Amino acid sequence: MSFLAPRGSLMLDVIFLAMLLVVPVLLWSIWQVRVRQKFSLHRQVQLLLAVVLMGTVLAFEIDIQFFTDWKEEAAASPYYCDDSWNAVWTALSVHLSFAVPTLVIWIVVVLRAVRGFEKPPSPGKHSASHKRWGRIAVVGMTGTAVTGWIFYWMAFVATKS
Ligand code: HEM
């Protein structure tokens, strides 16, 4: 049962809302390091975001594998049909092409940052690589959120008239 959309599940709603929080917090954390040079604050916020994101991915997988048949929930969408390729599948494919690489890049960026920077963190030998991959991770996460919201709306909000 969804509390936000006509269809879906509680967990899908939680993920939808979590991403609404993650993107602005992520941009704020980048601003803190870029403009205000608050390296330790950036580290703490990024580690917290990593925990929130891992929890979200885990909760989503448990829900989709064991509790919610998303295709059944999407059946009333005008963009979905059971027997052929449809716009909901396209939206899901675009979303996954952001989400899967972003998850891998995210884990690698965090692990390398924790190992590569001093404690407390400050610019150093790892900076150039971290900035490059950090920016790719930010673009990937923003794309994951936006394409996820589009998929959510098409599958669980839009309704056949
Ligand atoms: C996936 C998580 C992370 C992302 C997406 C990320 C993203 C970024 C980005 C985009 C920048 C460059 C900002 C600019 O344009 O100047 C940056 C800088 C920095 N980050 Fe991260 N970061 C993450 C995790 C971490 C962690 C865990 C640490 C500490 C252990 C850290 C330490 C730093 C430091 C010290 C800088 C400044 C580098 C410099 O200016 O030379 N970051 N981060």
Short mmCIF file of C-alpha atoms and ligand atoms in Angstrom, two decimals:
data_model
loop_
_atom_site.label_atom_id
_atom_site.label_comp_id
_atom_site.label_asym_id
_atom_site.label_seq_id
_atom_site.Cartn_x
_atom_site.Cartn_y
_atom_site.Cartn_z
CA MET A 1 0.00 0.00 0.00
CA SER A 2 1.30 3.41 -0.99
CA PHE A 3 0.55 6.57 0.99
CA LEU A 4 1.73 8.90 -1.80
CA ALA A 5 0.47 7.34 -5.01
CA PRO A 6 -2.67 5.47 -6.07
CA ARG A 7 -0.54 2.30 -6.40
CA GLY A 8 2.90 1.01 -5.38
CA SER A 9 4.16 0.22 -1.90
CA LEU A 10 5.22 1.89 1.32
CA MET A 11 8.86 1.09 0.56
CA LEU A 12 8.70 2.64 -2.92
CA ASP A 13 7.28 5.80 -1.29
CA VAL A 14 10.12 5.84 1.25
CA ILE A 15 12.68 5.56 -1.57
CA PHE A 16 10.96 8.30 -3.55
CA LEU A 17 11.13 10.61 -0.50
CA ALA A 18 14.68 9.54 0.44
CA MET A 19 15.89 10.64 -2.99
CA LEU A 20 14.14 14.01 -2.52
CA LEU A 21 16.33 14.45 0.54
CA VAL A 22 19.56 12.93 -0.82
CA VAL A 23 19.96 15.18 -3.87
CA PRO A 24 19.80 18.57 -2.06
CA VAL A 25 21.96 17.27 0.82
CA LEU A 26 24.51 16.02 -1.72
CA LEU A 27 24.62 19.39 -3.51
CA TRP A 28 24.89 21.16 -0.15
CA SER A 29 27.83 18.91 0.83
CA ILE A 30 29.63 19.71 -2.45
CA TRP A 31 29.05 23.42 -1.83
CA GLN A 32 30.51 23.05 1.69
CA VAL A 33 33.73 21.59 0.32
CA ARG A 34 33.98 23.69 -2.83
CA VAL A 35 33.15 27.15 -1.54
CA ARG A 36 33.64 26.94 2.22
CA GLN A 37 36.50 24.39 2.35
CA LYS A 38 34.68 22.42 5.06
CA PHE A 39 36.43 19.12 4.35
CA SER A 40 35.46 17.28 7.55
CA LEU A 41 31.82 18.30 7.25
CA HIS A 42 31.83 17.06 3.64
CA ARG A 43 33.33 13.75 4.79
CA GLN A 44 30.74 13.24 7.54
CA VAL A 45 27.79 14.14 5.31
CA GLN A 46 29.03 11.87 2.50
CA LEU A 47 29.50 8.94 4.87
CA LEU A 48 26.01 9.51 6.28
CA LEU A 49 24.56 9.67 2.75
CA ALA A 50 26.36 6.42 1.89
CA VAL A 51 24.68 4.70 4.88
CA VAL A 52 21.25 6.15 3.96
CA LEU A 53 21.68 5.06 0.34
CA MET A 54 22.80 1.54 1.24
CA GLY A 55 19.81 1.21 3.58
CA THR A 56 17.52 2.43 0.81
CA VAL A 57 18.90 -0.01 -1.77
CA LEU A 58 18.62 -2.90 0.72
CA ALA A 59 15.04 -2.03 1.69
CA PHE A 60 14.08 -1.67 -1.97
CA GLU A 61 15.58 -5.07 -2.90
CA ILE A 62 13.83 -6.83 0.01
CA ASP A 63 10.51 -5.21 -0.94
CA ILE A 64 10.76 -6.01 -4.67
CA GLN A 65 12.11 -9.56 -4.22
CA PHE A 66 9.69 -10.69 -1.49
CA PHE A 67 6.70 -8.38 -1.05
CA THR A 68 5.68 -6.17 -3.98
CA ASP A 69 4.94 -7.28 -7.53
CA TRP A 70 5.60 -3.91 -9.19
CA LYS A 71 4.19 -5.12 -12.56
CA GLU A 72 0.86 -5.88 -10.93
CA GLU A 73 0.92 -2.38 -9.34
CA ALA A 74 1.75 -0.81 -12.74
CA ALA A 75 -1.06 -2.62 -14.57
CA ALA A 76 -3.49 0.34 -14.30
CA SER A 77 -0.96 2.74 -15.85
CA PRO A 78 -1.68 3.99 -19.39
CA TYR A 79 2.04 3.52 -20.10
CA TYR A 80 2.11 -0.17 -19.19
CA CYS A 81 0.84 -3.30 -20.89
CA ASP A 82 1.57 -6.91 -20.03
CA ASP A 83 2.31 -8.43 -23.39
CA SER A 84 4.72 -6.07 -25.15
CA TRP A 85 7.55 -3.62 -24.59
CA ASN A 86 6.09 -0.37 -23.22
CA ALA A 87 7.02 3.09 -21.98
CA VAL A 88 7.25 1.95 -18.35
CA TRP A 89 9.91 -0.63 -19.33
CA THR A 90 11.75 2.10 -21.26
CA ALA A 91 11.64 4.40 -18.20
CA LEU A 92 12.89 1.54 -15.99
CA SER A 93 15.74 0.74 -18.40
CA VAL A 94 16.88 4.38 -18.48
CA HIS A 95 16.65 4.51 -14.67
CA LEU A 96 18.70 1.32 -14.22
CA SER A 97 21.34 2.53 -16.67
CA PHE A 98 21.94 5.39 -14.21
CA ALA A 99 21.35 3.51 -10.95
CA VAL A 100 23.57 0.45 -11.41
CA PRO A 101 26.81 2.21 -12.51
CA THR A 102 26.17 4.99 -9.96
CA LEU A 103 25.96 2.46 -7.12
CA VAL A 104 29.33 0.97 -8.09
CA ILE A 105 30.98 4.40 -8.63
CA TRP A 106 29.56 5.65 -5.31
CA ILE A 107 31.03 2.75 -3.31
CA VAL A 108 34.42 3.14 -5.03
CA VAL A 109 34.51 6.95 -4.50
CA VAL A 110 33.75 6.57 -0.77
CA LEU A 111 36.24 3.74 -0.17
CA ARG A 112 39.02 5.48 -2.11
CA ALA A 113 38.32 8.82 -0.35
CA VAL A 114 38.49 7.22 3.10
CA ARG A 115 41.82 5.58 2.22
CA GLY A 116 43.25 8.39 0.04
CA PHE A 117 42.69 11.47 2.23
CA GLU A 118 44.31 12.23 5.58
CA LYS A 119 42.21 12.23 8.73
CA PRO A 120 40.94 14.95 9.16
CA PRO A 121 40.61 15.24 5.38
CA SER A 122 42.34 17.98 3.37
CA PRO A 123 43.41 18.43 -0.27
CA GLY A 124 46.25 16.12 -1.25
CA LYS A 125 47.50 13.55 -3.75
CA HIS A 126 44.06 11.95 -4.06
CA SER A 127 42.31 15.29 -4.86
CA ALA A 128 42.41 15.27 -8.69
CA SER A 129 41.02 11.75 -9.04
CA HIS A 130 38.45 12.33 -6.27
CA LYS A 131 37.16 15.52 -7.87
CA ARG A 132 36.79 13.82 -11.27
CA TRP A 133 35.00 10.71 -9.95
CA GLY A 134 33.11 12.68 -7.31
CA ARG A 135 31.61 14.89 -10.02
CA ILE A 136 30.68 11.80 -12.09
CA ALA A 137 29.06 10.32 -8.96
CA VAL A 138 27.04 13.53 -8.40
CA VAL A 139 25.77 13.54 -12.00
CA GLY A 140 24.98 9.82 -11.72
CA MET A 141 23.07 10.23 -8.45
CA THR A 142 21.06 13.19 -9.74
CA GLY A 143 20.23 11.21 -12.91
CA THR A 144 19.26 8.19 -10.80
CA ALA A 145 16.86 10.31 -8.74
CA VAL A 146 15.25 12.13 -11.68
CA THR A 147 14.79 8.99 -13.80
CA GLY A 148 13.51 7.15 -10.70
CA TRP A 149 10.84 9.80 -10.10
CA ILE A 150 9.79 9.62 -13.77
CA PHE A 151 9.49 5.82 -13.54
CA TYR A 152 7.53 6.10 -10.27
CA TRP A 153 5.08 8.58 -11.79
CA MET A 154 4.59 6.58 -15.00
CA ALA A 155 4.13 3.24 -13.24
CA PHE A 156 2.28 4.10 -10.04
CA VAL A 157 0.70 7.55 -10.37
CA ALA A 158 -0.58 7.92 -13.95
CA THR A 159 -3.91 6.13 -14.31
CA LYS A 160 -5.93 5.01 -17.36
CA SER A 161 -8.94 7.26 -17.78
C1 HEM B 1 30.37 9.37 -2.86
C2 HEM B 1 30.76 10.23 -1.97
C3 HEM B 1 31.45 11.51 -2.34
C4 HEM B 1 31.21 12.34 -3.40
C5 HEM B 1 30.15 12.18 -4.48
C6 HEM B 1 32.13 13.44 -3.30
C7 HEM B 1 32.20 14.49 -4.17
C8 HEM B 1 33.18 15.47 -4.15
C9 HEM B 1 33.33 16.48 -5.17
C10 HEM B 1 32.46 16.63 -6.42
C11 HEM B 1 34.38 17.25 -4.80
C12 HEM B 1 34.98 18.42 -5.60
C13 HEM B 1 34.30 19.74 -5.33
C14 HEM B 1 34.90 20.74 -6.28
O1 HEM B 1 34.39 20.82 -7.40
O2 HEM B 1 35.84 21.41 -5.92
C15 HEM B 1 34.89 16.74 -3.55
C16 HEM B 1 35.97 17.26 -2.86
C17 HEM B 1 36.51 16.70 -1.74
N1 HEM B 1 36.07 15.58 -1.07
FE1 HEM B 1 34.52 14.44 -1.62
N2 HEM B 1 32.93 13.26 -2.18
C18 HEM B 1 32.55 12.09 -1.57
C19 HEM B 1 33.08 11.53 -0.43
C20 HEM B 1 34.15 12.03 0.27
C21 HEM B 1 34.72 11.45 1.47
C22 HEM B 1 34.19 10.18 2.15
C23 HEM B 1 35.76 12.23 1.84
C24 HEM B 1 36.71 12.11 2.99
C25 HEM B 1 37.17 10.97 3.43
C26 HEM B 1 35.86 13.31 0.88
C27 HEM B 1 36.79 14.34 0.90
C28 HEM B 1 36.90 15.36 0.00
C29 HEM B 1 37.93 16.38 0.03
C30 HEM B 1 39.05 16.51 1.05
C31 HEM B 1 37.69 17.21 -1.06
C32 HEM B 1 38.48 18.45 -1.46
C33 HEM B 1 39.51 18.07 -2.47
C34 HEM B 1 40.26 19.29 -2.96
O3 HEM B 1 39.66 20.37 -3.07
O4 HEM B 1 41.44 19.14 -3.24
N3 HEM B 1 34.86 13.17 -0.05
N4 HEM B 1 34.14 15.65 -3.19
#
